[in-house]
Amino acid sequence: MASGWRSGGVQPAGIGRIVVWRGGSIWIGHAGAETDFHAHHAIQITIALSAGAVRFRRPAEEWTSYASVIIAAHQPHAFEASGELVAMIFAEPEWRQGRVLRERYPAGIEPLAADAFGDDVAQLAAAFHQGAANDELAARARAIPERLTSMQTAPARPLDKRVERAVEVLRERLGQTVVMADVADAVHLSPDRFRHLFLEETGIRFRPYVLWLRLEVAVALYAAGVSLTDAAHAGGFADSAHFSRTFKRMFGVPAAGIEPILGSG
């Protein structure tokens, strides 16, 4: 699932492309207006691909500039890099790369060394400039968290198999009403035991995680050119307003500001 995207309105959030894969995504392009404070479930790697820098700040703190940075899952932050070419790579903590990154960068906002990625950043920027196909752009993007996780001396503890199965069940049922007790039953756990295990393994409560998965589906479809309303319904949102509110809370910009443009397939 992938497409080009463009932000519209008086204060655009950027222009570029979005490519989504199971367990992550890349948002790459020229940044526009600064975002509001927001937080999301994914770990975020942000890299300035042009000569300038990206700026982040946490609530009650001043802006700090970075060439490249990693933001922990659920860390509230605002972002600004007006006019800069920027890559934002998201890794979900349930997947292998995300679990390693979650252990290595458990909290806050941390700078990443300029030499941490080898040639991967240059190759990603070149792929974007050349209008590479989505699969190639995704592969170039995924090489960056892979490079970071390869530095880990010990493997991350694998996700509990029952929670892993629960995530698959959730994905299968996103178009329906999702009831925690039903998912717990599907993985042979009591609702109370499942609730605690799910939070322990993923770092997020069950209901917000369902919302995150719904958002992931809707964003991918909307970026691919599906209408805001149809994308919202496909993701299991009651309406486009619910989708838009959730999007802004998690990404800091309005969902209605993203309009599809022609992208590579």
PDB file of C-alpha atoms in Angstrom:
ATOM      1  CA  MET A   1       0.000   0.000   0.000  1.00  0.00           C
ATOM      2  CA  ALA A   2       1.595   3.234  -1.060  1.00  0.00           C
ATOM      3  CA  SER A   3       1.207   6.470  -2.886  1.00  0.00           C
ATOM      4  CA  GLY A   4       2.334   9.985  -3.257  1.00  0.00           C
ATOM      5  CA  TRP A   5       0.860  12.566  -0.892  1.00  0.00           C
ATOM      6  CA  ARG A   6       0.543  16.277  -0.677  1.00  0.00           C
ATOM      7  CA  SER A   7      -0.712  18.402   2.165  1.00  0.00           C
ATOM      8  CA  GLY A   8      -3.220  21.089   1.286  1.00  0.00           C
ATOM      9  CA  GLY A   9      -4.727  24.091   3.090  1.00  0.00           C
ATOM     10  CA  VAL A  10      -3.156  27.365   4.204  1.00  0.00           C
ATOM     11  CA  GLN A  11      -0.325  25.744   6.149  1.00  0.00           C
ATOM     12  CA  PRO A  12       0.749  22.558   4.331  1.00  0.00           C
ATOM     13  CA  ALA A  13       2.519  19.882   6.323  1.00  0.00           C
ATOM     14  CA  GLY A  14       4.668  18.800   3.403  1.00  0.00           C
ATOM     15  CA  ILE A  15       4.884  17.331  -0.065  1.00  0.00           C
ATOM     16  CA  GLY A  16       6.282  13.910  -0.906  1.00  0.00           C
ATOM     17  CA  ARG A  17       5.376  10.239  -0.694  1.00  0.00           C
ATOM     18  CA  ILE A  18       4.150   7.687   1.801  1.00  0.00           C
ATOM     19  CA  VAL A  19       4.942   3.981   1.549  1.00  0.00           C
ATOM     20  CA  VAL A  20       3.428   1.581   4.079  1.00  0.00           C
ATOM     21  CA  TRP A  21       4.459  -2.004   4.835  1.00  0.00           C
ATOM     22  CA  ARG A  22       3.532  -4.465   7.549  1.00  0.00           C
ATOM     23  CA  GLY A  23       5.262  -3.173  10.651  1.00  0.00           C
ATOM     24  CA  GLY A  24       6.263   0.262   9.438  1.00  0.00           C
ATOM     25  CA  SER A  25       6.173   3.054   6.875  1.00  0.00           C
ATOM     26  CA  ILE A  26       8.159   5.916   5.397  1.00  0.00           C
ATOM     27  CA  TRP A  27       6.983   9.496   4.903  1.00  0.00           C
ATOM     28  CA  ILE A  28       9.522  11.264   2.718  1.00  0.00           C
ATOM     29  CA  GLY A  29       9.449  14.726   1.161  1.00  0.00           C
ATOM     30  CA  HIS A  30       9.799  18.439   1.831  1.00  0.00           C
ATOM     31  CA  ALA A  31       8.461  19.503   5.209  1.00  0.00           C
ATOM     32  CA  GLY A  32       6.050  22.397   5.588  1.00  0.00           C
ATOM     33  CA  ALA A  33       4.467  23.975   8.661  1.00  0.00           C
ATOM     34  CA  GLU A  34       5.372  22.777  12.153  1.00  0.00           C
ATOM     35  CA  THR A  35       3.127  20.218  13.775  1.00  0.00           C
ATOM     36  CA  ASP A  36       1.168  20.427  16.983  1.00  0.00           C
ATOM     37  CA  PHE A  37       2.254  18.247  19.903  1.00  0.00           C
ATOM     38  CA  HIS A  38       1.330  14.659  19.201  1.00  0.00           C
ATOM     39  CA  ALA A  39       2.284  11.079  20.075  1.00  0.00           C
ATOM     40  CA  HIS A  40       1.925   7.751  18.321  1.00  0.00           C
ATOM     41  CA  HIS A  41       2.590   4.071  18.924  1.00  0.00           C
ATOM     42  CA  ALA A  42       5.405   3.728  16.398  1.00  0.00           C
ATOM     43  CA  ILE A  43       9.076   4.445  17.009  1.00  0.00           C
ATOM     44  CA  GLN A  44      10.113   7.259  14.663  1.00  0.00           C
ATOM     45  CA  ILE A  45      13.461   7.795  12.950  1.00  0.00           C
ATOM     46  CA  THR A  46      13.712  11.211  11.313  1.00  0.00           C
ATOM     47  CA  ILE A  47      16.586  12.227   9.048  1.00  0.00           C
ATOM     48  CA  ALA A  48      17.323  15.516   7.320  1.00  0.00           C
ATOM     49  CA  LEU A  49      18.203  14.583   3.741  1.00  0.00           C
ATOM     50  CA  SER A  50      19.061  18.150   2.712  1.00  0.00           C
ATOM     51  CA  ALA A  51      21.642  20.530   4.116  1.00  0.00           C
ATOM     52  CA  GLY A  52      19.553  21.803   7.030  1.00  0.00           C
ATOM     53  CA  ALA A  53      18.235  20.159  10.169  1.00  0.00           C
ATOM     54  CA  VAL A  54      15.028  18.874  11.693  1.00  0.00           C
ATOM     55  CA  ARG A  55      13.764  20.346  14.963  1.00  0.00           C
ATOM     56  CA  PHE A  56      11.849  18.636  17.743  1.00  0.00           C
ATOM     57  CA  ARG A  57      10.649  19.648  21.151  1.00  0.00           C
ATOM     58  CA  ARG A  58       8.840  17.997  24.009  1.00  0.00           C
ATOM     59  CA  PRO A  59       6.151  19.766  26.039  1.00  0.00           C
ATOM     60  CA  ALA A  60       7.606  22.569  28.231  1.00  0.00           C
ATOM     61  CA  GLU A  61      10.973  22.352  26.447  1.00  0.00           C
ATOM     62  CA  GLU A  62      12.699  24.421  23.773  1.00  0.00           C
ATOM     63  CA  TRP A  63      13.319  23.356  20.190  1.00  0.00           C
ATOM     64  CA  THR A  64      16.424  21.240  19.553  1.00  0.00           C
ATOM     65  CA  SER A  65      17.967  20.741  16.102  1.00  0.00           C
ATOM     66  CA  TYR A  66      19.176  17.393  14.797  1.00  0.00           C
ATOM     67  CA  ALA A  67      20.630  15.929  11.640  1.00  0.00           C
ATOM     68  CA  SER A  68      19.017  12.611  12.525  1.00  0.00           C
ATOM     69  CA  VAL A  69      17.036  11.551  15.567  1.00  0.00           C
ATOM     70  CA  ILE A  70      14.972   8.728  17.042  1.00  0.00           C
ATOM     71  CA  ILE A  71      11.758   9.304  18.994  1.00  0.00           C
ATOM     72  CA  ALA A  72      10.497   6.610  21.341  1.00  0.00           C
ATOM     73  CA  ALA A  73       6.983   5.210  21.013  1.00  0.00           C
ATOM     74  CA  HIS A  74       4.321   7.312  22.799  1.00  0.00           C
ATOM     75  CA  GLN A  75       6.703  10.243  23.287  1.00  0.00           C
ATOM     76  CA  PRO A  76       4.797  13.561  22.928  1.00  0.00           C
ATOM     77  CA  HIS A  77       6.625  15.898  20.565  1.00  0.00           C
ATOM     78  CA  ALA A  78       6.267  18.676  18.003  1.00  0.00           C
ATOM     79  CA  PHE A  79       8.211  18.755  14.736  1.00  0.00           C
ATOM     80  CA  GLU A  80       9.463  21.481  12.397  1.00  0.00           C
ATOM     81  CA  ALA A  81      11.764  21.423   9.367  1.00  0.00           C
ATOM     82  CA  SER A  82      10.222  23.929   6.969  1.00  0.00           C
ATOM     83  CA  GLY A  83      11.433  23.432   3.421  1.00  0.00           C
ATOM     84  CA  GLU A  84      13.889  20.654   4.277  1.00  0.00           C
ATOM     85  CA  LEU A  85      13.884  17.295   2.536  1.00  0.00           C
ATOM     86  CA  VAL A  86      13.088  14.870   5.354  1.00  0.00           C
ATOM     87  CA  ALA A  87      12.611  11.122   5.778  1.00  0.00           C
ATOM     88  CA  MET A  88      10.431   9.889   8.645  1.00  0.00           C
ATOM     89  CA  ILE A  89      10.624   6.137   9.116  1.00  0.00           C
ATOM     90  CA  PHE A  90       8.166   4.508  11.498  1.00  0.00           C
ATOM     91  CA  ALA A  91       8.778   1.104  13.121  1.00  0.00           C
ATOM     92  CA  GLU A  92       6.051  -0.579  15.141  1.00  0.00           C
ATOM     93  CA  PRO A  93       7.295  -1.984  18.473  1.00  0.00           C
ATOM     94  CA  GLU A  94       5.648  -5.397  17.917  1.00  0.00           C
ATOM     95  CA  TRP A  95       7.841  -6.293  14.955  1.00  0.00           C
ATOM     96  CA  ARG A  96      11.454  -7.486  15.152  1.00  0.00           C
ATOM     97  CA  GLN A  97      13.108  -4.188  14.236  1.00  0.00           C
ATOM     98  CA  GLY A  98      10.756  -2.274  16.486  1.00  0.00           C
ATOM     99  CA  ARG A  99      11.377  -4.534  19.474  1.00  0.00           C
ATOM    100  CA  VAL A 100      15.129  -4.072  19.186  1.00  0.00           C
ATOM    101  CA  LEU A 101      14.764  -0.307  18.834  1.00  0.00           C
ATOM    102  CA  ARG A 102      12.352  -0.192  21.766  1.00  0.00           C
ATOM    103  CA  GLU A 103      14.924  -1.895  24.003  1.00  0.00           C
ATOM    104  CA  ARG A 104      17.792   0.273  22.799  1.00  0.00           C
ATOM    105  CA  TYR A 105      15.926   3.608  22.806  1.00  0.00           C
ATOM    106  CA  PRO A 106      13.232   3.133  25.454  1.00  0.00           C
ATOM    107  CA  ALA A 107      12.281   6.767  26.076  1.00  0.00           C
ATOM    108  CA  GLY A 108      12.592  10.347  24.941  1.00  0.00           C
ATOM    109  CA  ILE A 109      14.211  11.903  21.873  1.00  0.00           C
ATOM    110  CA  GLU A 110      17.806  10.958  21.096  1.00  0.00           C
ATOM    111  CA  PRO A 111      20.204  12.132  18.375  1.00  0.00           C
ATOM    112  CA  LEU A 112      21.675   9.547  16.039  1.00  0.00           C
ATOM    113  CA  ALA A 113      25.273   9.689  14.885  1.00  0.00           C
ATOM    114  CA  ALA A 114      25.809  10.901  11.333  1.00  0.00           C
ATOM    115  CA  ASP A 115      27.830   7.788  10.502  1.00  0.00           C
ATOM    116  CA  ALA A 116      25.254   5.364  11.944  1.00  0.00           C
ATOM    117  CA  PHE A 117      23.673   4.528   8.566  1.00  0.00           C
ATOM    118  CA  GLY A 118      26.578   3.996   6.193  1.00  0.00           C
ATOM    119  CA  ASP A 119      25.427   4.640   2.619  1.00  0.00           C
ATOM    120  CA  ASP A 120      21.778   3.866   3.394  1.00  0.00           C
ATOM    121  CA  VAL A 121      20.638   7.479   3.740  1.00  0.00           C
ATOM    122  CA  ALA A 122      22.263   8.532   0.468  1.00  0.00           C
ATOM    123  CA  GLN A 123      20.676   5.574  -1.305  1.00  0.00           C
ATOM    124  CA  LEU A 124      17.260   6.420   0.143  1.00  0.00           C
ATOM    125  CA  ALA A 125      17.531  10.042  -0.988  1.00  0.00           C
ATOM    126  CA  ALA A 126      18.644   8.950  -4.463  1.00  0.00           C
ATOM    127  CA  ALA A 127      15.712   6.535  -4.734  1.00  0.00           C
ATOM    128  CA  PHE A 128      13.293   9.318  -3.841  1.00  0.00           C
ATOM    129  CA  HIS A 129      14.806  11.799  -6.311  1.00  0.00           C
ATOM    130  CA  GLN A 130      14.737   9.178  -9.080  1.00  0.00           C
ATOM    131  CA  GLY A 131      11.056   8.378  -8.464  1.00  0.00           C
ATOM    132  CA  ALA A 132      11.836   4.783  -7.545  1.00  0.00           C
ATOM    133  CA  ALA A 133       9.034   2.243  -7.344  1.00  0.00           C
ATOM    134  CA  ASN A 134       7.368   1.812  -3.980  1.00  0.00           C
ATOM    135  CA  ASP A 135       9.023  -1.548  -3.317  1.00  0.00           C
ATOM    136  CA  GLU A 136      12.486  -0.083  -3.856  1.00  0.00           C
ATOM    137  CA  LEU A 137      11.748   2.991  -1.756  1.00  0.00           C
ATOM    138  CA  ALA A 138      10.458   0.758   1.040  1.00  0.00           C
ATOM    139  CA  ALA A 139      13.541  -1.456   0.850  1.00  0.00           C
ATOM    140  CA  ARG A 140      15.847   1.575   1.076  1.00  0.00           C
ATOM    141  CA  ALA A 141      13.882   2.899   4.033  1.00  0.00           C
ATOM    142  CA  ARG A 142      13.810  -0.422   5.890  1.00  0.00           C
ATOM    143  CA  ALA A 143      17.595  -0.706   5.567  1.00  0.00           C
ATOM    144  CA  ILE A 144      17.971   2.230   7.977  1.00  0.00           C
ATOM    145  CA  PRO A 145      16.317   0.696  11.083  1.00  0.00           C
ATOM    146  CA  GLU A 146      17.931  -2.588  10.077  1.00  0.00           C
ATOM    147  CA  ARG A 147      21.325  -0.890  10.270  1.00  0.00           C
ATOM    148  CA  LEU A 148      20.498   0.443  13.749  1.00  0.00           C
ATOM    149  CA  THR A 149      19.222  -2.894  15.019  1.00  0.00           C
ATOM    150  CA  SER A 150      22.274  -4.728  13.694  1.00  0.00           C
ATOM    151  CA  MET A 151      24.322  -2.810  16.260  1.00  0.00           C
ATOM    152  CA  GLN A 152      22.456  -4.518  19.093  1.00  0.00           C
ATOM    153  CA  THR A 153      24.720  -7.093  20.695  1.00  0.00           C
ATOM    154  CA  ALA A 154      21.893  -9.268  22.025  1.00  0.00           C
ATOM    155  CA  PRO A 155      18.650 -10.150  20.218  1.00  0.00           C
ATOM    156  CA  ALA A 156      15.440  -8.619  21.491  1.00  0.00           C
ATOM    157  CA  ARG A 157      13.082 -10.849  23.443  1.00  0.00           C
ATOM    158  CA  PRO A 158      10.491 -12.148  20.969  1.00  0.00           C
ATOM    159  CA  LEU A 159       6.875 -11.092  21.231  1.00  0.00           C
ATOM    160  CA  ASP A 160       4.745 -13.511  23.240  1.00  0.00           C
ATOM    161  CA  LYS A 161       3.140 -15.897  20.729  1.00  0.00           C
ATOM    162  CA  ARG A 162      -0.326 -15.291  22.172  1.00  0.00           C
ATOM    163  CA  VAL A 163      -0.009 -11.544  21.688  1.00  0.00           C
ATOM    164  CA  GLU A 164       1.452 -12.095  18.231  1.00  0.00           C
ATOM    165  CA  ARG A 165      -1.602 -14.166  17.340  1.00  0.00           C
ATOM    166  CA  ALA A 166      -3.902 -11.554  18.909  1.00  0.00           C
ATOM    167  CA  VAL A 167      -2.432  -8.869  16.638  1.00  0.00           C
ATOM    168  CA  GLU A 168      -3.184 -11.038  13.597  1.00  0.00           C
ATOM    169  CA  VAL A 169      -6.736 -11.637  14.818  1.00  0.00           C
ATOM    170  CA  LEU A 170      -7.157  -7.889  15.271  1.00  0.00           C
ATOM    171  CA  ARG A 171      -6.004  -7.171  11.740  1.00  0.00           C
ATOM    172  CA  GLU A 172      -8.481  -9.722  10.410  1.00  0.00           C
ATOM    173  CA  ARG A 173     -11.357  -8.093  12.310  1.00  0.00           C
ATOM    174  CA  LEU A 174     -10.673  -4.377  11.834  1.00  0.00           C
ATOM    175  CA  GLY A 175     -13.668  -4.022   9.557  1.00  0.00           C
ATOM    176  CA  GLN A 176     -15.919  -5.279  12.355  1.00  0.00           C
ATOM    177  CA  THR A 177     -16.661  -4.310  15.936  1.00  0.00           C
ATOM    178  CA  VAL A 178     -13.653  -5.515  17.935  1.00  0.00           C
ATOM    179  CA  VAL A 179     -14.338  -6.848  21.433  1.00  0.00           C
ATOM    180  CA  MET A 180     -11.353  -7.538  23.678  1.00  0.00           C
ATOM    181  CA  ALA A 181     -13.011 -10.567  25.292  1.00  0.00           C
ATOM    182  CA  ASP A 182     -13.422 -12.179  21.865  1.00  0.00           C
ATOM    183  CA  VAL A 183      -9.766 -11.638  20.979  1.00  0.00           C
ATOM    184  CA  ALA A 184      -8.691 -12.965  24.390  1.00  0.00           C
ATOM    185  CA  ASP A 185     -10.812 -16.049  23.819  1.00  0.00           C
ATOM    186  CA  ALA A 186      -9.227 -16.555  20.393  1.00  0.00           C
ATOM    187  CA  VAL A 187      -5.792 -16.842  22.049  1.00  0.00           C
ATOM    188  CA  HIS A 188      -7.081 -18.913  25.003  1.00  0.00           C
ATOM    189  CA  LEU A 189      -6.644 -16.316  27.736  1.00  0.00           C
ATOM    190  CA  SER A 190      -9.039 -14.762  30.207  1.00  0.00           C
ATOM    191  CA  PRO A 191      -9.863 -11.113  29.447  1.00  0.00           C
ATOM    192  CA  ASP A 192      -8.058  -9.926  32.572  1.00  0.00           C
ATOM    193  CA  ARG A 193      -4.904 -11.932  31.871  1.00  0.00           C
ATOM    194  CA  PHE A 194      -4.981 -10.876  28.231  1.00  0.00           C
ATOM    195  CA  ARG A 195      -5.343  -7.183  29.145  1.00  0.00           C
ATOM    196  CA  HIS A 196      -2.232  -7.258  31.335  1.00  0.00           C
ATOM    197  CA  LEU A 197      -0.165  -9.385  28.961  1.00  0.00           C
ATOM    198  CA  PHE A 198      -1.042  -7.225  25.967  1.00  0.00           C
ATOM    199  CA  LEU A 199       0.043  -4.030  27.725  1.00  0.00           C
ATOM    200  CA  GLU A 200       3.230  -5.663  29.023  1.00  0.00           C
ATOM    201  CA  GLU A 201       4.221  -6.958  25.585  1.00  0.00           C
ATOM    202  CA  THR A 202       3.259  -3.993  23.401  1.00  0.00           C
ATOM    203  CA  GLY A 203       3.546  -1.006  25.728  1.00  0.00           C
ATOM    204  CA  ILE A 204       0.026   0.121  24.848  1.00  0.00           C
ATOM    205  CA  ARG A 205      -3.457  -0.727  26.075  1.00  0.00           C
ATOM    206  CA  PHE A 206      -5.722  -2.833  23.892  1.00  0.00           C
ATOM    207  CA  ARG A 207      -8.254  -0.189  22.815  1.00  0.00           C
ATOM    208  CA  PRO A 208      -5.675   2.468  21.782  1.00  0.00           C
ATOM    209  CA  TYR A 209      -3.838  -0.231  19.851  1.00  0.00           C
ATOM    210  CA  VAL A 210      -6.979  -1.076  17.905  1.00  0.00           C
ATOM    211  CA  LEU A 211      -7.279   2.621  17.073  1.00  0.00           C
ATOM    212  CA  TRP A 212      -3.652   2.681  15.901  1.00  0.00           C
ATOM    213  CA  LEU A 213      -4.252  -0.266  13.555  1.00  0.00           C
ATOM    214  CA  ARG A 214      -7.398   1.386  12.199  1.00  0.00           C
ATOM    215  CA  LEU A 215      -5.416   4.551  11.546  1.00  0.00           C
ATOM    216  CA  GLU A 216      -2.708   2.604   9.741  1.00  0.00           C
ATOM    217  CA  VAL A 217      -5.253   1.099   7.343  1.00  0.00           C
ATOM    218  CA  ALA A 218      -7.037   4.392   6.730  1.00  0.00           C
ATOM    219  CA  VAL A 219      -3.833   6.381   6.174  1.00  0.00           C
ATOM    220  CA  ALA A 220      -2.542   3.898   3.600  1.00  0.00           C
ATOM    221  CA  LEU A 221      -5.810   3.986   1.663  1.00  0.00           C
ATOM    222  CA  TYR A 222      -6.194   7.750   1.873  1.00  0.00           C
ATOM    223  CA  ALA A 223      -2.625   8.310   0.695  1.00  0.00           C
ATOM    224  CA  ALA A 224      -3.349   5.911  -2.179  1.00  0.00           C
ATOM    225  CA  GLY A 225      -6.191   8.116  -3.407  1.00  0.00           C
ATOM    226  CA  VAL A 226      -9.258   6.705  -1.652  1.00  0.00           C
ATOM    227  CA  SER A 227     -11.604   9.428  -0.396  1.00  0.00           C
ATOM    228  CA  LEU A 228     -11.315  10.534   3.214  1.00  0.00           C
ATOM    229  CA  THR A 229     -14.738   9.077   4.015  1.00  0.00           C
ATOM    230  CA  ASP A 230     -14.121   5.729   2.305  1.00  0.00           C
ATOM    231  CA  ALA A 231     -10.671   5.392   3.874  1.00  0.00           C
ATOM    232  CA  ALA A 232     -12.144   6.130   7.302  1.00  0.00           C
ATOM    233  CA  HIS A 233     -14.855   3.502   6.876  1.00  0.00           C
ATOM    234  CA  ALA A 234     -12.378   0.916   5.543  1.00  0.00           C
ATOM    235  CA  GLY A 235     -10.281   1.449   8.660  1.00  0.00           C
ATOM    236  CA  GLY A 236     -13.294   0.914  10.882  1.00  0.00           C
ATOM    237  CA  PHE A 237     -13.796   4.558  11.914  1.00  0.00           C
ATOM    238  CA  ALA A 238     -17.365   5.740  12.420  1.00  0.00           C
ATOM    239  CA  ASP A 239     -16.812   8.637  10.027  1.00  0.00           C
ATOM    240  CA  SER A 240     -14.168  10.874   8.468  1.00  0.00           C
ATOM    241  CA  ALA A 241     -14.321  13.292  11.417  1.00  0.00           C
ATOM    242  CA  HIS A 242     -13.283  10.530  13.832  1.00  0.00           C
ATOM    243  CA  PHE A 243     -10.457   9.528  11.504  1.00  0.00           C
ATOM    244  CA  SER A 244      -9.314  13.161  11.194  1.00  0.00           C
ATOM    245  CA  ARG A 245      -9.301  13.757  14.955  1.00  0.00           C
ATOM    246  CA  THR A 246      -7.316  10.584  15.552  1.00  0.00           C
ATOM    247  CA  PHE A 247      -4.854  11.430  12.784  1.00  0.00           C
ATOM    248  CA  LYS A 248      -4.141  14.885  14.172  1.00  0.00           C
ATOM    249  CA  ARG A 249      -3.702  13.550  17.715  1.00  0.00           C
ATOM    250  CA  MET A 250      -1.149  11.001  16.521  1.00  0.00           C
ATOM    251  CA  PHE A 251       0.645  12.957  13.778  1.00  0.00           C
ATOM    252  CA  GLY A 252       0.083  16.593  14.706  1.00  0.00           C
ATOM    253  CA  VAL A 253      -1.419  17.706  11.373  1.00  0.00           C
ATOM    254  CA  PRO A 254      -4.946  17.439   9.921  1.00  0.00           C
ATOM    255  CA  ALA A 255      -5.729  14.348   7.852  1.00  0.00           C
ATOM    256  CA  ALA A 256      -7.691  16.547   5.455  1.00  0.00           C
ATOM    257  CA  GLY A 257      -4.407  18.242   4.553  1.00  0.00           C
ATOM    258  CA  ILE A 258      -3.124  15.129   2.780  1.00  0.00           C
ATOM    259  CA  GLU A 259      -4.142  14.883  -0.868  1.00  0.00           C
ATOM    260  CA  PRO A 260      -2.957  12.077  -3.175  1.00  0.00           C
ATOM    261  CA  ILE A 261      -0.524  12.885  -5.970  1.00  0.00           C
ATOM    262  CA  LEU A 262       0.872  10.583  -8.608  1.00  0.00           C
ATOM    263  CA  GLY A 263       3.356   8.132  -7.106  1.00  0.00           C
ATOM    264  CA  SER A 264       5.342   5.184  -8.370  1.00  0.00           C
ATOM    265  CA  GLY A 265       3.751   1.763  -8.107  1.00  0.00           C
TER     266      GLY A 265
END
